[in-house]
Amino acid sequence: MKLAIDSYCFHRYFGEVYPGIEEDPGSRMTMRGFLARASSLGVDGVSLESCFLPSPTPEAVSQLREDLDERGLERVWAWGHPSGLQSGDAPEEVEDLKRHTEIAAAIGAKVMRICCGGRRTRPAEWGTHKGKLVPLLRNAIAHAEQHGVVLAIENHIDFLADELVELIQTIDSPWLGVCLDTANNLRMLEDPMVAIEKLAPYARATHVKDVAARSGNPREFAFWPSVPVGKGLIDIPRTFDVLRKHGYTGLLALEIDYLHPAFGGDEQAIADSLDYMRGLL
């Protein structure tokens, strides 16, 4: 397993600021600037959120691969933030997914994280949810296989662990797996370690995230802010052991979304998180 960072850690600097709970930092970051920052943090790889480079030209894609290769960074391309296929209600998005699969291949990524939906798009009935997604994913996987890219579905606060396992097993393709977010199922009020144990056998990418409980409604996003890895409710050492047990050898990509105000600035939280993860490795 290799230490990595997801560009979403710097989402505010890419212009995405959660209204009402975050402040604009007043400065911006480019993808090239992120790669420089990642290198300075001593990571082995990066997960690159395509929403921060939504319509790259062929020249930009070529430059991105050159920058990644020059820095020796392994890479995952990430598609679909915030709602991806909208839990199956946006079949037209499959074409964009395919386009980004080709970008993933062009930058040398063997895995592309995808979002099938989000907390706002999840329907009440699992059978309907699954029935809408299966044909869309089969279509996308056939294209991904042609380009040598594994699609990794994130548990994006849209699936219970058993639902995502059922979806993966139903499609049953070596070109489809899971991007295991270590904290998102707690945000759905599931035991996070039970979810991790269920999803780890299918992991092809990760978001290593730790969270704490705050005040308010536990069914709302703001109740579960990110904290530096090792400071929250997720058993990260056990998580790494579970991933090892299942033969996972990919990137352990730190992700911090809404940072708990008690932990100050992003930079310190990121540095502390990577130091903690590095110690476990």
PDB file of C-alpha atoms in Angstrom:
ATOM      1  CA  MET A   1       0.000   0.000   0.000  1.00  0.00           C
ATOM      2  CA  LYS A   2       1.230   3.472  -0.846  1.00  0.00           C
ATOM      3  CA  LEU A   3       0.750   6.833   0.853  1.00  0.00           C
ATOM      4  CA  ALA A   4      -1.278   9.275  -1.248  1.00  0.00           C
ATOM      5  CA  ILE A   5      -3.437  12.381  -1.095  1.00  0.00           C
ATOM      6  CA  ASP A   6      -6.677  13.292  -2.848  1.00  0.00           C
ATOM      7  CA  SER A   7      -6.875  16.760  -4.352  1.00  0.00           C
ATOM      8  CA  TYR A   8     -10.208  17.186  -2.556  1.00  0.00           C
ATOM      9  CA  CYS A   9      -8.211  17.970   0.582  1.00  0.00           C
ATOM     10  CA  PHE A  10      -7.736  21.393  -1.046  1.00  0.00           C
ATOM     11  CA  HIS A  11     -11.317  21.749  -2.309  1.00  0.00           C
ATOM     12  CA  ARG A  12     -11.697  25.290  -0.924  1.00  0.00           C
ATOM     13  CA  TYR A  13      -8.599  26.355  -2.860  1.00  0.00           C
ATOM     14  CA  PHE A  14     -10.140  24.914  -6.019  1.00  0.00           C
ATOM     15  CA  GLY A  15     -13.222  27.069  -5.424  1.00  0.00           C
ATOM     16  CA  GLU A  16     -15.634  24.642  -3.734  1.00  0.00           C
ATOM     17  CA  VAL A  17     -16.661  26.078  -0.374  1.00  0.00           C
ATOM     18  CA  TYR A  18     -19.478  24.505   1.649  1.00  0.00           C
ATOM     19  CA  PRO A  19     -21.983  27.307   2.251  1.00  0.00           C
ATOM     20  CA  GLY A  20     -22.658  28.152   5.862  1.00  0.00           C
ATOM     21  CA  ILE A  21     -19.943  25.957   7.376  1.00  0.00           C
ATOM     22  CA  GLU A  22     -16.729  26.934   5.554  1.00  0.00           C
ATOM     23  CA  GLU A  23     -15.018  30.141   4.570  1.00  0.00           C
ATOM     24  CA  ASP A  24     -13.349  30.959   1.278  1.00  0.00           C
ATOM     25  CA  PRO A  25      -9.576  30.891   1.873  1.00  0.00           C
ATOM     26  CA  GLY A  26      -9.107  33.858  -0.445  1.00  0.00           C
ATOM     27  CA  SER A  27      -6.629  32.150  -2.739  1.00  0.00           C
ATOM     28  CA  ARG A  28      -6.773  29.488  -5.430  1.00  0.00           C
ATOM     29  CA  MET A  29      -4.771  26.422  -6.426  1.00  0.00           C
ATOM     30  CA  THR A  30      -4.162  24.892  -9.850  1.00  0.00           C
ATOM     31  CA  MET A  31      -3.790  21.192 -10.563  1.00  0.00           C
ATOM     32  CA  ARG A  32      -0.100  21.757 -11.230  1.00  0.00           C
ATOM     33  CA  GLY A  33       0.164  23.568  -7.907  1.00  0.00           C
ATOM     34  CA  PHE A  34      -1.500  20.627  -6.193  1.00  0.00           C
ATOM     35  CA  LEU A  35       1.025  18.209  -7.685  1.00  0.00           C
ATOM     36  CA  ALA A  36       3.852  20.381  -6.401  1.00  0.00           C
ATOM     37  CA  ARG A  37       2.260  20.404  -2.955  1.00  0.00           C
ATOM     38  CA  ALA A  38       1.769  16.638  -3.029  1.00  0.00           C
ATOM     39  CA  SER A  39       5.427  16.131  -3.910  1.00  0.00           C
ATOM     40  CA  SER A  40       6.513  18.380  -1.063  1.00  0.00           C
ATOM     41  CA  LEU A  41       4.438  16.253   1.326  1.00  0.00           C
ATOM     42  CA  GLY A  42       6.397  13.159   0.327  1.00  0.00           C
ATOM     43  CA  VAL A  43       3.514  11.032  -0.918  1.00  0.00           C
ATOM     44  CA  ASP A  44       3.813   8.244  -3.469  1.00  0.00           C
ATOM     45  CA  GLY A  45       0.579   8.959  -5.319  1.00  0.00           C
ATOM     46  CA  VAL A  46      -2.387  11.224  -5.880  1.00  0.00           C
ATOM     47  CA  SER A  47      -6.094  10.956  -6.520  1.00  0.00           C
ATOM     48  CA  LEU A  48      -7.120  13.745  -8.871  1.00  0.00           C
ATOM     49  CA  GLU A  49     -10.664  15.107  -8.729  1.00  0.00           C
ATOM     50  CA  SER A  50     -11.789  15.723 -12.292  1.00  0.00           C
ATOM     51  CA  CYS A  51     -14.322  18.323 -11.091  1.00  0.00           C
ATOM     52  CA  PHE A  52     -11.326  20.633 -10.624  1.00  0.00           C
ATOM     53  CA  LEU A  53     -10.259  20.073 -14.240  1.00  0.00           C
ATOM     54  CA  PRO A  54     -13.645  19.345 -15.855  1.00  0.00           C
ATOM     55  CA  SER A  55     -12.963  19.786 -19.579  1.00  0.00           C
ATOM     56  CA  PRO A  56      -9.233  19.430 -20.135  1.00  0.00           C
ATOM     57  CA  THR A  57      -7.888  19.870 -23.641  1.00  0.00           C
ATOM     58  CA  PRO A  58      -5.709  17.136 -25.145  1.00  0.00           C
ATOM     59  CA  GLU A  59      -2.754  19.430 -24.500  1.00  0.00           C
ATOM     60  CA  ALA A  60      -3.718  19.789 -20.819  1.00  0.00           C
ATOM     61  CA  VAL A  61      -4.104  16.025 -20.455  1.00  0.00           C
ATOM     62  CA  SER A  62      -0.700  15.452 -22.029  1.00  0.00           C
ATOM     63  CA  GLN A  63       0.866  18.055 -19.737  1.00  0.00           C
ATOM     64  CA  LEU A  64      -0.780  16.479 -16.688  1.00  0.00           C
ATOM     65  CA  ARG A  65       0.661  13.079 -17.517  1.00  0.00           C
ATOM     66  CA  GLU A  66       4.078  14.614 -18.086  1.00  0.00           C
ATOM     67  CA  ASP A  67       3.918  16.362 -14.696  1.00  0.00           C
ATOM     68  CA  LEU A  68       2.832  13.153 -12.941  1.00  0.00           C
ATOM     69  CA  ASP A  69       5.535  11.100 -14.599  1.00  0.00           C
ATOM     70  CA  GLU A  70       8.195  13.696 -13.851  1.00  0.00           C
ATOM     71  CA  ARG A  71       7.264  13.630 -10.157  1.00  0.00           C
ATOM     72  CA  GLY A  72       6.999   9.840 -10.072  1.00  0.00           C
ATOM     73  CA  LEU A  73       3.467   9.925  -8.678  1.00  0.00           C
ATOM     74  CA  GLU A  74       1.090   7.001  -9.016  1.00  0.00           C
ATOM     75  CA  ARG A  75      -2.371   8.206  -9.871  1.00  0.00           C
ATOM     76  CA  VAL A  76      -6.107   7.624  -9.663  1.00  0.00           C
ATOM     77  CA  TRP A  77      -8.486   9.749 -11.732  1.00  0.00           C
ATOM     78  CA  ALA A  78     -11.720  10.594  -9.908  1.00  0.00           C
ATOM     79  CA  TRP A  79     -15.015  11.237 -11.698  1.00  0.00           C
ATOM     80  CA  GLY A  80     -18.501  12.129 -10.566  1.00  0.00           C
ATOM     81  CA  HIS A  81     -18.389  14.638  -7.726  1.00  0.00           C
ATOM     82  CA  PRO A  82     -20.866  15.488  -6.360  1.00  0.00           C
ATOM     83  CA  SER A  83     -23.627  13.208  -7.669  1.00  0.00           C
ATOM     84  CA  GLY A  84     -22.291  11.317 -10.698  1.00  0.00           C
ATOM     85  CA  LEU A  85     -25.027   9.134 -12.177  1.00  0.00           C
ATOM     86  CA  GLN A  86     -27.524  10.636  -9.694  1.00  0.00           C
ATOM     87  CA  SER A  87     -28.347   7.179  -8.352  1.00  0.00           C
ATOM     88  CA  GLY A  88     -29.365   6.039 -11.833  1.00  0.00           C
ATOM     89  CA  ASP A  89     -31.568   9.001 -12.741  1.00  0.00           C
ATOM     90  CA  ALA A  90     -28.970  10.548 -15.078  1.00  0.00           C
ATOM     91  CA  PRO A  91     -28.205   7.962 -17.774  1.00  0.00           C
ATOM     92  CA  GLU A  92     -26.910  10.761 -19.988  1.00  0.00           C
ATOM     93  CA  GLU A  93     -23.941  11.096 -17.621  1.00  0.00           C
ATOM     94  CA  VAL A  94     -22.582   7.736 -18.795  1.00  0.00           C
ATOM     95  CA  GLU A  95     -21.112   9.462 -21.832  1.00  0.00           C
ATOM     96  CA  ASP A  96     -19.219  11.882 -19.596  1.00  0.00           C
ATOM     97  CA  LEU A  97     -18.062   8.952 -17.472  1.00  0.00           C
ATOM     98  CA  LYS A  98     -16.735   7.283 -20.636  1.00  0.00           C
ATOM     99  CA  ARG A  99     -14.990  10.489 -21.702  1.00  0.00           C
ATOM    100  CA  HIS A 100     -13.232  10.653 -18.372  1.00  0.00           C
ATOM    101  CA  THR A 101     -12.315   6.974 -18.595  1.00  0.00           C
ATOM    102  CA  GLU A 102     -10.347   7.901 -21.693  1.00  0.00           C
ATOM    103  CA  ILE A 103      -8.717  10.788 -19.823  1.00  0.00           C
ATOM    104  CA  ALA A 104      -7.795   8.382 -17.017  1.00  0.00           C
ATOM    105  CA  ALA A 105      -6.125   6.078 -19.523  1.00  0.00           C
ATOM    106  CA  ALA A 106      -4.354   9.017 -21.178  1.00  0.00           C
ATOM    107  CA  ILE A 107      -2.768  10.170 -17.916  1.00  0.00           C
ATOM    108  CA  GLY A 108      -1.718   6.631 -17.036  1.00  0.00           C
ATOM    109  CA  ALA A 109      -4.299   5.918 -14.322  1.00  0.00           C
ATOM    110  CA  LYS A 110      -5.253   2.255 -13.989  1.00  0.00           C
ATOM    111  CA  VAL A 111      -8.181   3.065 -11.678  1.00  0.00           C
ATOM    112  CA  MET A 112     -10.902   5.715 -11.882  1.00  0.00           C
ATOM    113  CA  ARG A 113     -13.053   6.488  -8.845  1.00  0.00           C
ATOM    114  CA  ILE A 114     -16.676   7.037  -9.817  1.00  0.00           C
ATOM    115  CA  CYS A 115     -19.690   8.348  -7.920  1.00  0.00           C
ATOM    116  CA  CYS A 116     -23.028   6.722  -8.656  1.00  0.00           C
ATOM    117  CA  GLY A 117     -24.856   9.311  -6.595  1.00  0.00           C
ATOM    118  CA  GLY A 118     -24.780  11.134  -3.307  1.00  0.00           C
ATOM    119  CA  ARG A 119     -26.737  11.694  -0.129  1.00  0.00           C
ATOM    120  CA  ARG A 120     -29.224  13.951  -1.919  1.00  0.00           C
ATOM    121  CA  THR A 121     -29.968  11.509  -4.760  1.00  0.00           C
ATOM    122  CA  ARG A 122     -30.293   8.217  -2.848  1.00  0.00           C
ATOM    123  CA  PRO A 123     -33.816   6.787  -3.403  1.00  0.00           C
ATOM    124  CA  ALA A 124     -35.806   5.139  -0.638  1.00  0.00           C
ATOM    125  CA  GLU A 125     -36.121   1.726  -2.281  1.00  0.00           C
ATOM    126  CA  TRP A 126     -32.966  -0.308  -2.927  1.00  0.00           C
ATOM    127  CA  GLY A 127     -34.462  -2.511  -5.648  1.00  0.00           C
ATOM    128  CA  THR A 128     -35.310   0.534  -7.758  1.00  0.00           C
ATOM    129  CA  HIS A 129     -31.911   2.098  -7.045  1.00  0.00           C
ATOM    130  CA  LYS A 130     -30.060  -1.044  -8.106  1.00  0.00           C
ATOM    131  CA  GLY A 131     -32.265  -1.623 -11.142  1.00  0.00           C
ATOM    132  CA  LYS A 132     -31.444   1.825 -12.534  1.00  0.00           C
ATOM    133  CA  LEU A 133     -27.703   1.549 -11.950  1.00  0.00           C
ATOM    134  CA  VAL A 134     -26.908  -1.937 -13.243  1.00  0.00           C
ATOM    135  CA  PRO A 135     -27.422  -1.266 -16.972  1.00  0.00           C
ATOM    136  CA  LEU A 136     -25.598   2.065 -16.785  1.00  0.00           C
ATOM    137  CA  LEU A 137     -22.611   0.500 -15.051  1.00  0.00           C
ATOM    138  CA  ARG A 138     -22.455  -2.449 -17.440  1.00  0.00           C
ATOM    139  CA  ASN A 139     -22.332   0.007 -20.315  1.00  0.00           C
ATOM    140  CA  ALA A 140     -19.569   2.015 -18.633  1.00  0.00           C
ATOM    141  CA  ILE A 141     -17.546  -1.088 -17.719  1.00  0.00           C
ATOM    142  CA  ALA A 142     -17.499  -2.397 -21.287  1.00  0.00           C
ATOM    143  CA  HIS A 143     -15.915   0.882 -22.355  1.00  0.00           C
ATOM    144  CA  ALA A 144     -13.529   0.973 -19.392  1.00  0.00           C
ATOM    145  CA  GLU A 145     -12.241  -2.512 -20.189  1.00  0.00           C
ATOM    146  CA  GLN A 146     -11.338  -1.377 -23.698  1.00  0.00           C
ATOM    147  CA  HIS A 147      -9.133   1.309 -22.157  1.00  0.00           C
ATOM    148  CA  GLY A 148      -7.646  -0.808 -19.377  1.00  0.00           C
ATOM    149  CA  VAL A 149      -9.195   1.220 -16.550  1.00  0.00           C
ATOM    150  CA  VAL A 150     -10.885  -0.272 -13.484  1.00  0.00           C
ATOM    151  CA  LEU A 151     -13.922   1.672 -12.283  1.00  0.00           C
ATOM    152  CA  ALA A 152     -14.082   1.992  -8.485  1.00  0.00           C
ATOM    153  CA  ILE A 153     -17.466   2.993  -7.029  1.00  0.00           C
ATOM    154  CA  GLU A 154     -17.183   5.172  -3.950  1.00  0.00           C
ATOM    155  CA  ASN A 155     -19.478   4.597  -0.976  1.00  0.00           C
ATOM    156  CA  HIS A 156     -20.504   8.223  -1.354  1.00  0.00           C
ATOM    157  CA  ILE A 157     -23.203   8.457   1.354  1.00  0.00           C
ATOM    158  CA  ASP A 158     -25.519   6.827  -1.201  1.00  0.00           C
ATOM    159  CA  PHE A 159     -25.003   3.117  -0.449  1.00  0.00           C
ATOM    160  CA  LEU A 160     -25.241   1.031   2.662  1.00  0.00           C
ATOM    161  CA  ALA A 161     -22.358  -1.431   2.712  1.00  0.00           C
ATOM    162  CA  ASP A 162     -24.500  -4.470   1.877  1.00  0.00           C
ATOM    163  CA  GLU A 163     -26.068  -2.612  -1.040  1.00  0.00           C
ATOM    164  CA  LEU A 164     -22.724  -1.753  -2.601  1.00  0.00           C
ATOM    165  CA  VAL A 165     -21.486  -5.324  -2.141  1.00  0.00           C
ATOM    166  CA  GLU A 166     -24.652  -6.616  -3.809  1.00  0.00           C
ATOM    167  CA  LEU A 167     -24.191  -4.206  -6.712  1.00  0.00           C
ATOM    168  CA  ILE A 168     -20.568  -5.288  -7.244  1.00  0.00           C
ATOM    169  CA  GLN A 169     -21.445  -8.982  -7.002  1.00  0.00           C
ATOM    170  CA  THR A 170     -24.396  -8.638  -9.373  1.00  0.00           C
ATOM    171  CA  ILE A 171     -22.262  -7.066 -12.100  1.00  0.00           C
ATOM    172  CA  ASP A 172     -19.359  -9.407 -11.285  1.00  0.00           C
ATOM    173  CA  SER A 173     -16.621  -7.870 -13.430  1.00  0.00           C
ATOM    174  CA  PRO A 174     -12.881  -7.560 -12.756  1.00  0.00           C
ATOM    175  CA  TRP A 175     -13.217  -4.039 -14.177  1.00  0.00           C
ATOM    176  CA  LEU A 176     -15.472  -2.889 -11.342  1.00  0.00           C
ATOM    177  CA  GLY A 177     -14.548  -2.469  -7.686  1.00  0.00           C
ATOM    178  CA  VAL A 178     -14.908  -0.097  -4.747  1.00  0.00           C
ATOM    179  CA  CYS A 179     -13.267   3.160  -3.750  1.00  0.00           C
ATOM    180  CA  LEU A 180     -13.424   2.555  -0.018  1.00  0.00           C
ATOM    181  CA  ASP A 181     -14.128   5.745   1.929  1.00  0.00           C
ATOM    182  CA  THR A 182     -13.369   4.866   5.521  1.00  0.00           C
ATOM    183  CA  ALA A 183     -15.854   7.299   7.111  1.00  0.00           C
ATOM    184  CA  ASN A 184     -18.821   7.751   4.790  1.00  0.00           C
ATOM    185  CA  ASN A 185     -20.845   4.818   6.092  1.00  0.00           C
ATOM    186  CA  LEU A 186     -20.675   6.222   9.605  1.00  0.00           C
ATOM    187  CA  ARG A 187     -22.356   9.273   8.109  1.00  0.00           C
ATOM    188  CA  MET A 188     -25.155   6.862   7.124  1.00  0.00           C
ATOM    189  CA  LEU A 189     -25.258   5.671  10.751  1.00  0.00           C
ATOM    190  CA  GLU A 190     -23.649   2.305  10.000  1.00  0.00           C
ATOM    191  CA  ASP A 191     -20.852   0.848  12.123  1.00  0.00           C
ATOM    192  CA  PRO A 192     -17.818   2.028  10.124  1.00  0.00           C
ATOM    193  CA  MET A 193     -15.649  -1.026  10.820  1.00  0.00           C
ATOM    194  CA  VAL A 194     -18.419  -3.411   9.816  1.00  0.00           C
ATOM    195  CA  ALA A 195     -18.766  -1.476   6.553  1.00  0.00           C
ATOM    196  CA  ILE A 196     -14.985  -1.482   6.011  1.00  0.00           C
ATOM    197  CA  GLU A 197     -14.795  -5.248   6.592  1.00  0.00           C
ATOM    198  CA  LYS A 198     -17.546  -5.805   4.014  1.00  0.00           C
ATOM    199  CA  LEU A 199     -16.150  -3.469   1.374  1.00  0.00           C
ATOM    200  CA  ALA A 200     -12.399  -4.127   1.718  1.00  0.00           C
ATOM    201  CA  PRO A 201     -12.364  -7.293  -0.445  1.00  0.00           C
ATOM    202  CA  TYR A 202     -13.520  -5.171  -3.385  1.00  0.00           C
ATOM    203  CA  ALA A 203     -11.269  -2.152  -2.772  1.00  0.00           C
ATOM    204  CA  ARG A 204      -9.415  -0.820  -5.813  1.00  0.00           C
ATOM    205  CA  ALA A 205      -8.917   2.700  -4.424  1.00  0.00           C
ATOM    206  CA  THR A 206      -9.431   4.424  -1.079  1.00  0.00           C
ATOM    207  CA  HIS A 207     -10.289   7.655   0.670  1.00  0.00           C
ATOM    208  CA  VAL A 208      -8.667   7.521   4.091  1.00  0.00           C
ATOM    209  CA  LYS A 209     -10.869   9.809   6.139  1.00  0.00           C
ATOM    210  CA  ASP A 210     -11.426  10.248   9.858  1.00  0.00           C
ATOM    211  CA  VAL A 211     -14.415  12.051  11.365  1.00  0.00           C
ATOM    212  CA  ALA A 212     -15.772  13.142  14.725  1.00  0.00           C
ATOM    213  CA  ALA A 213     -19.287  13.833  15.978  1.00  0.00           C
ATOM    214  CA  ARG A 214     -20.367  17.423  16.434  1.00  0.00           C
ATOM    215  CA  SER A 215     -23.671  18.968  17.549  1.00  0.00           C
ATOM    216  CA  GLY A 216     -26.892  18.900  15.594  1.00  0.00           C
ATOM    217  CA  ASN A 217     -28.606  16.223  13.517  1.00  0.00           C
ATOM    218  CA  PRO A 218     -26.487  13.093  12.895  1.00  0.00           C
ATOM    219  CA  ARG A 219     -28.271  12.592   9.578  1.00  0.00           C
ATOM    220  CA  GLU A 220     -26.823  15.864   8.287  1.00  0.00           C
ATOM    221  CA  PHE A 221     -23.378  16.242   6.773  1.00  0.00           C
ATOM    222  CA  ALA A 222     -22.217  18.990   9.151  1.00  0.00           C
ATOM    223  CA  PHE A 223     -22.639  16.675  12.156  1.00  0.00           C
ATOM    224  CA  TRP A 224     -19.650  14.568  11.004  1.00  0.00           C
ATOM    225  CA  PRO A 225     -16.716  16.906  10.224  1.00  0.00           C
ATOM    226  CA  SER A 226     -13.367  15.534   9.128  1.00  0.00           C
ATOM    227  CA  VAL A 227     -10.545  15.538  11.651  1.00  0.00           C
ATOM    228  CA  PRO A 228      -6.850  14.705  11.236  1.00  0.00           C
ATOM    229  CA  VAL A 229      -6.472  10.979  10.670  1.00  0.00           C
ATOM    230  CA  GLY A 230      -6.028   9.215  14.000  1.00  0.00           C
ATOM    231  CA  LYS A 231      -7.957  11.873  15.953  1.00  0.00           C
ATOM    232  CA  GLY A 232     -11.489  10.672  15.233  1.00  0.00           C
ATOM    233  CA  LEU A 233     -13.850   7.724  15.432  1.00  0.00           C
ATOM    234  CA  ILE A 234     -12.434   5.550  12.640  1.00  0.00           C
ATOM    235  CA  ASP A 235     -10.056   2.749  13.622  1.00  0.00           C
ATOM    236  CA  ILE A 236      -7.419   3.487  10.991  1.00  0.00           C
ATOM    237  CA  PRO A 237      -4.807   0.916  12.152  1.00  0.00           C
ATOM    238  CA  ARG A 238      -7.419  -1.835  11.979  1.00  0.00           C
ATOM    239  CA  THR A 239      -8.590  -0.521   8.599  1.00  0.00           C
ATOM    240  CA  PHE A 240      -5.082  -0.805   7.172  1.00  0.00           C
ATOM    241  CA  ASP A 241      -4.793  -4.327   8.588  1.00  0.00           C
ATOM    242  CA  VAL A 242      -8.085  -5.320   6.946  1.00  0.00           C
ATOM    243  CA  LEU A 243      -6.954  -3.939   3.596  1.00  0.00           C
ATOM    244  CA  ARG A 244      -3.647  -5.820   3.885  1.00  0.00           C
ATOM    245  CA  LYS A 245      -5.510  -9.010   4.727  1.00  0.00           C
ATOM    246  CA  HIS A 246      -7.437  -8.738   1.483  1.00  0.00           C
ATOM    247  CA  GLY A 247      -4.329  -8.099  -0.585  1.00  0.00           C
ATOM    248  CA  TYR A 248      -4.887  -4.416  -1.292  1.00  0.00           C
ATOM    249  CA  THR A 249      -1.724  -2.846  -2.715  1.00  0.00           C
ATOM    250  CA  GLY A 250      -3.077   0.446  -4.083  1.00  0.00           C
ATOM    251  CA  LEU A 251      -3.087   4.041  -2.915  1.00  0.00           C
ATOM    252  CA  LEU A 252      -4.119   5.076   0.579  1.00  0.00           C
ATOM    253  CA  ALA A 253      -5.400   8.507  -0.407  1.00  0.00           C
ATOM    254  CA  LEU A 254      -5.959  10.959   2.409  1.00  0.00           C
ATOM    255  CA  GLU A 255      -9.216  12.898   2.029  1.00  0.00           C
ATOM    256  CA  ILE A 256     -10.339  15.765   4.227  1.00  0.00           C
ATOM    257  CA  ASP A 257     -13.624  17.411   3.309  1.00  0.00           C
ATOM    258  CA  TYR A 258     -15.245  19.740   5.877  1.00  0.00           C
ATOM    259  CA  LEU A 259     -12.548  20.137   8.534  1.00  0.00           C
ATOM    260  CA  HIS A 260     -13.690  20.373  12.150  1.00  0.00           C
ATOM    261  CA  PRO A 261     -13.134  23.997  13.251  1.00  0.00           C
ATOM    262  CA  ALA A 262     -11.290  22.840  16.369  1.00  0.00           C
ATOM    263  CA  PHE A 263      -8.377  21.668  14.236  1.00  0.00           C
ATOM    264  CA  GLY A 264      -7.500  24.986  12.655  1.00  0.00           C
ATOM    265  CA  GLY A 265      -5.977  25.160   9.192  1.00  0.00           C
ATOM    266  CA  ASP A 266      -5.991  22.618   6.375  1.00  0.00           C
ATOM    267  CA  GLU A 267      -2.215  22.493   6.040  1.00  0.00           C
ATOM    268  CA  GLN A 268      -1.581  21.304   9.601  1.00  0.00           C
ATOM    269  CA  ALA A 269      -4.399  18.767   9.455  1.00  0.00           C
ATOM    270  CA  ILE A 270      -3.047  17.372   6.191  1.00  0.00           C
ATOM    271  CA  ALA A 271       0.530  17.186   7.457  1.00  0.00           C
ATOM    272  CA  ASP A 272      -0.523  15.553  10.737  1.00  0.00           C
ATOM    273  CA  SER A 273      -2.718  13.042   8.908  1.00  0.00           C
ATOM    274  CA  LEU A 274       0.024  12.007   6.500  1.00  0.00           C
ATOM    275  CA  ASP A 275       2.533  11.692   9.343  1.00  0.00           C
ATOM    276  CA  TYR A 276       0.129   9.408  11.203  1.00  0.00           C
ATOM    277  CA  MET A 277      -0.542   7.266   8.121  1.00  0.00           C
ATOM    278  CA  ARG A 278       3.174   7.104   7.319  1.00  0.00           C
ATOM    279  CA  GLY A 279       3.805   5.804  10.827  1.00  0.00           C
ATOM    280  CA  LEU A 280       1.332   2.973  10.287  1.00  0.00           C
ATOM    281  CA  LEU A 281       3.043   1.995   7.047  1.00  0.00           C
TER     282      LEU A 281
END
